[in-house]
Coordinates of C-alpha atoms in Angstrom, one line a residue:
Chain A
M1 CA -30.0 -8.4 38.4
T2 CA -27.9 -10.3 41.0
T3 CA -24.6 -12.0 40.3
R4 CA -26.1 -15.4 41.1
V5 CA -26.5 -16.2 37.4
D6 CA -23.6 -15.8 34.9
I7 CA -22.1 -16.9 31.6
W8 CA -18.4 -17.6 31.4
E9 CA -16.0 -18.2 28.5
R10 CA -13.5 -19.9 30.8
P11 CA -13.7 -23.2 32.7
L12 CA -16.4 -23.4 35.3
S13 CA -15.9 -24.1 39.0
L14 CA -18.5 -26.0 41.1
D15 CA -16.8 -24.6 44.2
Y16 CA -17.6 -21.1 43.0
V17 CA -21.4 -21.7 42.9
M18 CA -21.3 -23.7 46.1
D19 CA -19.5 -20.8 47.9
Q20 CA -22.1 -18.4 46.6
V21 CA -25.0 -20.2 48.3
S22 CA -23.3 -21.3 51.5
A23 CA -24.4 -19.9 54.9
P24 CA -24.5 -21.0 58.5
H25 CA -28.2 -21.9 58.3
V26 CA -27.9 -24.1 55.2
G27 CA -28.4 -27.8 55.9
A28 CA -28.3 -29.1 52.3
I29 CA -26.5 -28.1 49.1
S30 CA -27.5 -30.0 46.0
T31 CA -25.5 -29.5 42.8
F32 CA -25.8 -30.4 39.1
S33 CA -22.9 -30.4 36.6
G34 CA -23.7 -30.9 32.9
I35 CA -20.5 -32.4 31.3
V36 CA -19.4 -32.8 27.7
R37 CA -19.6 -36.6 26.9
N38 CA -17.3 -38.4 24.5
H39 CA -20.2 -39.7 22.5
N40 CA -23.8 -38.8 21.7
L41 CA -26.5 -40.6 19.6
G42 CA -23.9 -43.2 18.6
K43 CA -21.3 -40.8 17.3
A44 CA -17.8 -40.1 18.8
V45 CA -17.7 -36.4 19.9
R46 CA -14.5 -34.4 19.5
Y47 CA -15.7 -31.2 21.1
L48 CA -18.6 -28.8 21.4
E49 CA -19.1 -25.2 20.7
Y50 CA -21.7 -23.2 22.8
E51 CA -23.2 -20.0 21.6
C52 CA -25.6 -17.8 23.5
Y53 CA -27.8 -14.7 23.3
A54 CA -26.1 -13.3 26.3
P55 CA -28.3 -10.6 27.7
M56 CA -31.5 -12.6 27.2
A57 CA -29.8 -15.8 28.5
K58 CA -28.9 -14.1 31.8
K59 CA -32.4 -12.7 32.0
E60 CA -34.1 -16.1 31.5
M61 CA -31.7 -17.7 34.0
E62 CA -32.7 -15.0 36.5
I63 CA -36.4 -15.6 35.8
L64 CA -36.2 -19.3 36.4
R65 CA -34.1 -18.7 39.5
E66 CA -36.8 -16.4 40.9
Q67 CA -39.5 -18.9 40.0
A68 CA -37.6 -21.7 42.0
L69 CA -37.0 -19.4 44.9
Q70 CA -40.8 -18.6 45.1
Q71 CA -41.8 -22.2 44.6
W72 CA -39.7 -23.9 47.3
Q73 CA -38.2 -23.0 50.7
L74 CA -34.6 -22.2 49.6
H75 CA -31.7 -20.2 50.9
D76 CA -30.2 -19.5 47.5
I77 CA -29.5 -20.7 44.0
A78 CA -26.4 -19.9 41.8
M79 CA -25.7 -21.1 38.3
V80 CA -23.1 -20.4 35.6
H81 CA -23.2 -21.6 32.0
R82 CA -20.1 -21.7 29.8
V83 CA -19.9 -20.7 26.2
G84 CA -17.2 -21.2 23.5
R85 CA -15.3 -24.4 22.8
L86 CA -15.6 -27.2 25.4
D87 CA -13.6 -30.4 25.4
I88 CA -14.7 -33.8 26.6
G89 CA -15.1 -33.9 30.4
E90 CA -15.5 -30.1 30.8
S91 CA -18.6 -28.7 32.5
A92 CA -21.1 -26.7 30.4
I93 CA -23.3 -25.8 33.3
V94 CA -22.9 -25.8 37.1
I95 CA -25.9 -25.2 39.5
A96 CA -25.9 -25.1 43.3
V97 CA -29.1 -25.0 45.4
A98 CA -28.9 -24.3 49.1
S99 CA -31.8 -25.1 51.4
A100 CA -32.5 -25.9 55.1
H101 CA -34.0 -29.2 54.1
R102 CA -33.1 -31.6 51.3
E103 CA -36.5 -32.1 49.7
D104 CA -36.8 -28.5 48.6
G105 CA -33.3 -28.3 47.4
L106 CA -33.5 -31.5 45.2
A107 CA -36.9 -30.5 43.7
A108 CA -35.6 -27.0 42.9
L109 CA -32.4 -28.4 41.4
K110 CA -34.4 -30.5 39.0
Y111 CA -36.7 -27.6 38.1
T112 CA -33.7 -25.4 37.5
I113 CA -31.9 -27.6 35.1
D114 CA -35.1 -28.8 33.3
T115 CA -36.3 -25.2 32.8
L116 CA -32.8 -23.9 31.8
K117 CA -32.6 -26.5 29.1
A118 CA -36.1 -25.6 27.8
T119 CA -36.0 -21.8 27.9
V120 CA -32.5 -20.2 28.1
P121 CA -31.2 -19.1 24.6
I122 CA -28.0 -21.1 24.5
W123 CA -27.1 -23.5 21.7
K124 CA -24.5 -26.2 21.3
K125 CA -22.9 -27.5 18.1
E126 CA -21.4 -31.0 18.2
Y127 CA -18.2 -31.7 16.3
W128 CA -17.3 -35.2 15.1
E129 CA -14.4 -36.5 13.0
D130 CA -16.6 -36.2 9.9
G131 CA -18.8 -33.2 10.4
S132 CA -20.8 -31.2 12.9
M133 CA -24.4 -30.4 13.9
W134 CA -26.4 -28.0 16.0
L135 CA -28.4 -29.9 18.7
E136 CA -31.9 -29.4 20.1
N137 CA -33.0 -30.2 23.6
C138 CA -36.0 -32.1 22.4
C139 CA -36.0 -34.9 24.9
G140 CA -33.7 -34.0 27.7
Chain B
M1 CA -35.9 -0.6 9.5
I2 CA -36.4 -3.6 11.7
Q3 CA -33.4 -5.8 12.6
I4 CA -33.7 -9.4 13.7
L5 CA -30.9 -11.1 15.6
T6 CA -30.2 -14.7 14.6
F7 CA -28.3 -17.6 16.3
A8 CA -27.0 -21.1 15.8
Q9 CA -28.4 -23.0 12.8
L10 CA -30.6 -20.1 11.9
K11 CA -27.6 -17.7 11.7
E12 CA -25.8 -20.2 9.5
Q13 CA -28.8 -20.7 7.1
L14 CA -29.5 -16.9 6.9
Q15 CA -25.8 -16.3 6.6
T16 CA -26.0 -13.2 8.9
P17 CA -26.2 -12.6 12.6
C18 CA -28.6 -9.7 12.0
W19 CA -31.2 -9.8 9.2
Q20 CA -32.7 -6.5 8.2
S21 CA -36.3 -6.2 7.2
P22 CA -37.4 -3.3 4.9
F23 CA -40.4 -2.5 7.2
K24 CA -40.5 0.3 9.9
H25 CA -43.4 -1.4 11.7
S26 CA -44.6 -5.0 11.4
T27 CA -46.3 -7.8 13.2
L28 CA -44.1 -10.8 14.1
A29 CA -46.2 -12.9 11.7
Q30 CA -45.4 -10.5 8.8
L31 CA -41.7 -10.7 9.7
Q32 CA -41.9 -14.5 9.8
Q33 CA -43.6 -14.6 6.3
Q34 CA -41.0 -12.2 4.9
L35 CA -38.2 -14.3 6.2
I36 CA -39.6 -17.5 4.7
R37 CA -40.0 -15.7 1.4
D38 CA -36.4 -14.5 1.4
F39 CA -35.0 -17.9 2.7
P40 CA -37.4 -20.6 1.5
E41 CA -34.7 -23.3 2.3
A42 CA -34.8 -22.2 5.9
K43 CA -38.6 -22.5 6.3
A44 CA -38.4 -25.4 8.8
V45 CA -36.0 -23.8 11.2
I46 CA -37.8 -20.4 10.9
E47 CA -41.1 -22.0 11.8
S48 CA -39.7 -23.9 14.7
S49 CA -38.1 -20.8 16.1
R50 CA -39.6 -18.4 18.7
F51 CA -39.5 -14.6 18.5
A52 CA -38.1 -12.6 21.4
V53 CA -38.9 -8.9 21.7
N54 CA -36.6 -6.8 23.9
Q55 CA -35.2 -10.1 25.4
N56 CA -38.5 -11.6 26.3
Y57 CA -40.2 -14.4 24.5
A58 CA -43.2 -13.2 22.5
E59 CA -46.5 -14.9 23.5
N60 CA -47.8 -15.0 19.9
L61 CA -47.1 -13.6 16.4
N62 CA -49.8 -10.8 16.6
M63 CA -47.5 -8.4 18.4
T64 CA -46.5 -5.3 16.4
V65 CA -42.8 -4.3 16.6
G66 CA -40.8 -1.4 15.3
S67 CA -37.2 -0.3 14.6
Q68 CA -36.7 0.7 18.2
D69 CA -37.3 -2.9 19.4
E70 CA -34.6 -5.5 19.9
I71 CA -36.0 -8.5 17.9
A72 CA -34.4 -11.9 18.0
L73 CA -35.5 -15.2 16.4
I74 CA -34.6 -18.0 18.8
P75 CA -34.1 -21.5 17.2
P76 CA -34.8 -24.5 19.4
V77 CA -32.3 -24.2 22.4
S78 CA -29.8 -26.7 23.5
G79 CA -28.1 -25.3 26.5
G80 CA -27.2 -27.2 29.6
Chain C
M1 CA -17.3 -54.5 48.7
T2 CA -16.1 -51.6 46.6
T3 CA -14.5 -48.4 47.9
R4 CA -17.4 -46.3 46.6
V5 CA -19.0 -46.1 50.1
D6 CA -17.0 -45.1 53.1
I7 CA -17.1 -43.6 56.6
W8 CA -14.5 -41.0 57.6
E9 CA -13.5 -39.4 60.9
R10 CA -12.0 -36.4 59.0
P11 CA -13.5 -33.6 57.0
L12 CA -15.2 -34.7 53.8
S13 CA -14.4 -33.7 50.3
L14 CA -17.0 -33.3 47.5
D15 CA -14.2 -33.4 45.0
Y16 CA -13.2 -36.9 46.2
V17 CA -16.6 -38.4 45.5
M18 CA -17.0 -36.5 42.2
D19 CA -13.6 -37.8 41.1
Q20 CA -14.6 -41.3 41.9
V21 CA -17.5 -41.2 39.5
S22 CA -16.1 -39.2 36.7
A23 CA -15.5 -40.8 33.3
P24 CA -15.4 -39.7 29.6
H25 CA -18.9 -41.0 29.0
V26 CA -20.5 -39.2 31.9
G27 CA -22.8 -36.3 30.9
A28 CA -24.2 -35.4 34.3
I29 CA -22.9 -35.4 37.9
S30 CA -25.5 -34.7 40.6
T31 CA -24.3 -34.2 44.2
F32 CA -25.8 -33.8 47.6
S33 CA -24.0 -32.4 50.7
G34 CA -25.7 -32.6 54.1
I35 CA -24.3 -29.8 56.2
V36 CA -24.5 -29.0 60.0
R37 CA -26.8 -26.0 60.5
N38 CA -26.5 -23.4 63.2
H39 CA -30.0 -24.0 64.4
N40 CA -32.6 -26.9 64.5
L41 CA -36.2 -27.0 65.8
G42 CA -35.8 -23.5 67.1
K43 CA -32.6 -24.1 69.1
A44 CA -29.1 -22.7 68.5
V45 CA -26.8 -25.6 67.7
R46 CA -23.1 -25.6 68.9
Y47 CA -22.0 -28.8 67.2
L48 CA -23.0 -32.3 66.5
E49 CA -21.5 -35.7 67.3
Y50 CA -22.1 -38.6 64.9
E51 CA -21.8 -42.2 65.9
C52 CA -22.1 -45.3 63.7
Y53 CA -22.2 -49.1 63.7
A54 CA -19.4 -49.0 61.1
P55 CA -19.5 -52.5 59.4
M56 CA -23.3 -52.5 59.1
A57 CA -23.4 -48.9 58.0
K58 CA -21.0 -49.6 55.1
K59 CA -23.0 -52.7 54.3
E60 CA -26.3 -50.8 54.2
M61 CA -24.7 -48.0 52.1
E62 CA -23.5 -50.6 49.7
I63 CA -27.0 -52.2 49.5
L64 CA -28.7 -48.9 48.7
R65 CA -26.0 -48.1 46.2
E66 CA -26.6 -51.4 44.4
Q67 CA -30.4 -50.8 44.5
A68 CA -30.0 -47.4 42.9
L69 CA -27.6 -48.8 40.2
Q70 CA -30.2 -51.4 39.3
Q71 CA -33.1 -49.0 39.3
W72 CA -31.7 -46.3 37.1
Q73 CA -29.3 -46.0 34.2
L74 CA -26.2 -44.7 36.0
H75 CA -22.5 -44.7 35.5
D76 CA -21.6 -44.8 39.2
I77 CA -22.4 -43.6 42.7
A78 CA -20.0 -42.7 45.5
M79 CA -20.8 -41.6 49.0
V80 CA -18.9 -40.8 52.3
H81 CA -20.4 -40.2 55.7
R82 CA -18.5 -38.5 58.4
V83 CA -18.5 -39.5 62.1
G84 CA -17.2 -37.8 65.3
R85 CA -17.6 -34.2 66.2
L86 CA -18.8 -31.8 63.4
D87 CA -18.9 -28.1 63.6
I88 CA -21.4 -25.7 61.9
G89 CA -21.0 -25.6 58.2
E90 CA -19.2 -29.0 58.0
S91 CA -20.5 -31.7 55.7
A92 CA -21.8 -34.9 57.4
I93 CA -22.6 -36.7 54.1
V94 CA -21.4 -36.2 50.5
I95 CA -22.9 -38.1 47.6
A96 CA -22.1 -38.0 43.9
V97 CA -24.1 -39.7 41.1
A98 CA -22.8 -39.9 37.6
S99 CA -25.1 -40.6 34.7
A100 CA -25.3 -40.2 30.9
H101 CA -28.6 -38.2 31.3
R102 CA -29.7 -36.0 34.1
E103 CA -33.1 -37.5 34.9
D104 CA -31.6 -40.8 36.1
G105 CA -28.9 -39.1 38.1
L106 CA -31.3 -36.7 39.9
A107 CA -33.8 -39.5 40.7
A108 CA -31.0 -41.8 42.0
L109 CA -29.6 -39.0 44.1
K110 CA -32.9 -38.4 45.8
Y111 CA -33.3 -42.1 46.4
T112 CA -29.8 -42.5 47.8
I113 CA -30.1 -39.7 50.4
D114 CA -33.7 -40.6 51.4
T115 CA -32.8 -44.3 51.8
L116 CA -29.5 -43.5 53.6
K117 CA -31.4 -41.4 56.2
A118 CA -33.9 -44.2 56.7
T119 CA -31.8 -47.3 56.9
V120 CA -28.1 -46.7 57.6
P121 CA -27.2 -47.2 61.3
I122 CA -25.7 -43.8 62.0
W123 CA -26.9 -41.4 64.8
K124 CA -26.3 -37.8 65.5
K125 CA -26.5 -36.0 68.9
E126 CA -27.1 -32.3 68.9
Y127 CA -25.3 -30.1 71.4
W128 CA -26.8 -26.7 72.5
E129 CA -25.6 -24.2 75.1
D130 CA -27.9 -25.8 77.7
G131 CA -28.0 -29.5 76.8
S132 CA -27.9 -32.2 74.2
M133 CA -30.2 -34.7 72.5
W134 CA -30.0 -37.7 70.2
L135 CA -32.0 -37.0 67.0
E136 CA -34.3 -39.3 64.9
N137 CA -34.9 -39.0 61.2
C138 CA -38.6 -39.0 61.6
C139 CA -39.6 -36.6 58.9
G140 CA -36.6 -35.9 56.8
Chain D
M1 CA -24.0 -66.2 76.2
I2 CA -25.6 -63.7 73.7
Q3 CA -24.2 -60.2 73.4
I4 CA -26.2 -57.3 72.0
L5 CA -24.4 -54.2 70.7
T6 CA -26.1 -50.9 71.5
F7 CA -25.8 -47.4 70.1
A8 CA -26.7 -43.8 70.7
Q9 CA -29.6 -43.1 73.2
L10 CA -29.9 -46.9 73.8
K11 CA -26.3 -47.2 74.7
E12 CA -26.6 -44.3 77.1
Q13 CA -29.8 -45.6 78.8
L14 CA -28.4 -49.2 79.1
Q15 CA -25.0 -47.7 80.2
T16 CA -23.1 -50.2 78.1
P17 CA -22.2 -50.6 74.4
C18 CA -22.6 -54.4 74.7
W19 CA -25.3 -55.9 76.9
Q20 CA -25.0 -59.6 77.8
S21 CA -28.0 -61.9 78.0
P22 CA -27.7 -65.0 80.1
F23 CA -29.2 -67.2 77.3
K24 CA -27.2 -69.4 74.9
H25 CA -30.1 -69.4 72.4
S26 CA -33.1 -67.2 72.2
T27 CA -35.6 -65.6 69.9
L28 CA -35.2 -61.9 69.3
A29 CA -38.6 -61.5 71.0
Q30 CA -37.3 -63.1 74.2
L31 CA -34.2 -60.9 74.1
Q32 CA -36.4 -57.8 73.8
Q33 CA -38.6 -58.9 76.8
Q34 CA -35.5 -59.6 78.9
L35 CA -34.1 -56.1 78.0
I36 CA -37.3 -54.4 79.0
R37 CA -37.4 -56.4 82.3
D38 CA -33.8 -55.3 83.1
F39 CA -34.3 -51.7 81.9
P40 CA -37.9 -50.8 82.3
E41 CA -37.1 -47.1 82.1
A42 CA -35.8 -47.7 78.5
K43 CA -38.9 -49.5 77.3
A44 CA -39.9 -46.9 74.8
V45 CA -36.5 -46.7 73.0
I46 CA -36.1 -50.6 73.2
E47 CA -39.5 -51.0 71.5
S48 CA -38.8 -48.4 68.8
S49 CA -35.4 -50.1 68.0
R50 CA -34.8 -52.8 65.3
F51 CA -32.7 -55.9 65.8
A52 CA -29.9 -56.6 63.4
V53 CA -28.4 -60.1 63.1
N54 CA -24.9 -60.4 61.6
Q55 CA -25.2 -56.8 60.3
N56 CA -28.6 -57.4 58.6
Y57 CA -31.9 -56.0 59.8
A58 CA -34.1 -58.8 61.2
E59 CA -37.4 -59.1 59.4
N60 CA -39.3 -60.0 62.6
L61 CA -38.8 -61.0 66.2
N62 CA -39.4 -64.8 65.7
M63 CA -35.8 -65.4 64.6
T64 CA -33.7 -67.6 66.9
V65 CA -30.1 -66.4 67.5
G66 CA -27.2 -67.8 69.5
S67 CA -23.9 -66.8 71.0
Q68 CA -22.1 -67.1 67.6
D69 CA -24.3 -64.4 66.1
E70 CA -23.5 -60.7 66.1
I71 CA -26.7 -59.1 67.5
A72 CA -27.2 -55.4 67.5
L73 CA -30.2 -53.3 68.6
I74 CA -30.5 -50.3 66.3
P75 CA -32.4 -47.3 67.7
P76 CA -34.1 -44.9 65.2
V77 CA -31.3 -43.7 62.9
S78 CA -30.4 -40.1 62.2
G79 CA -27.6 -40.1 59.7
G80 CA -27.3 -37.8 56.7

């Protein structure tokens, strides 16, 4: 297993994943950052708690990374998911895709975040003023 | 004895991160039925969860597992 | 005209455009960086020179930004293009798109870079060991 | 007198960033023909370029322009 997928309990860094995929023959780097919003489904959010099944989560992230690398012409993909308590404005996921050409990079970026949200065993619980709830990625 | 790792809302409803079945060998379908018998109030979330065996999603519930396997029940994910 | 589109003669900063679009209700930031590669069409590239028709380039960037903001549910878009001499590994364009949900952000990001490459009056000249050539964005 | 801003390969072939037509008023088509007459070796790039009038792409070559307009001839772009 490479170090291109990881799970951190500390704040994420977009620069970190961008550095991991940079190289002299890279013409395009596309990134995605998933960020904790101050509201969801009409409720004011105070913070989120992320939990994961760590070994399987890394394995699933590695699987979807390999699928993307096979499906498109890419130089590299790196991604880190955060777990624990996250406040508003903090990143829960950062992904960087490096490619020679932009079409492949952008398509692979969409595939990576879509598949991660569908398959990787990570869960978030939303905390409001008056309660909390585990969420499901039903509709993106 | 088969152990099943649980997470998120499933862990809260079963009130344990690791539920222990009395069986030595079992199909996933039997484990699911046993869980529903023990936690009828968690039926909905159990049925909407997917089994993973040794950190891979199980294709279906026919698979037989034993005490040497790492079994997890994965409720609907919400990462990203 | 807003300050969300710009042309710089100095090195670009992805953080700059990301900061411009950040806000507490943003759930996704998608970015694109177009980077000078060390080879193109089989030739080793030494460096590039970018030239632009500055007032019209900014106007066209603003037009495509408004089109994207109308077409998708977005919080904001910011982009900066660089001109002058660029060395290998330096960014020629950085774009950041902020949205509540990822689908809109990723679609708008693709539209923005595709349209920018087709319409904005900016030109690059490639310099090799043994010559140079103005390029055309014929096929991405 | 109408001035036409030029860029990139067009600027190099015309050897000026600002070509001056003798006309006071003219259609874009007439300007294009005049340019090709003056720079026959640049015919290909002139014909593959688009006119912009006051920093907007012209829809077609029928438009009449005058000395008060900012005219530019935009060769195929390569930004990004």
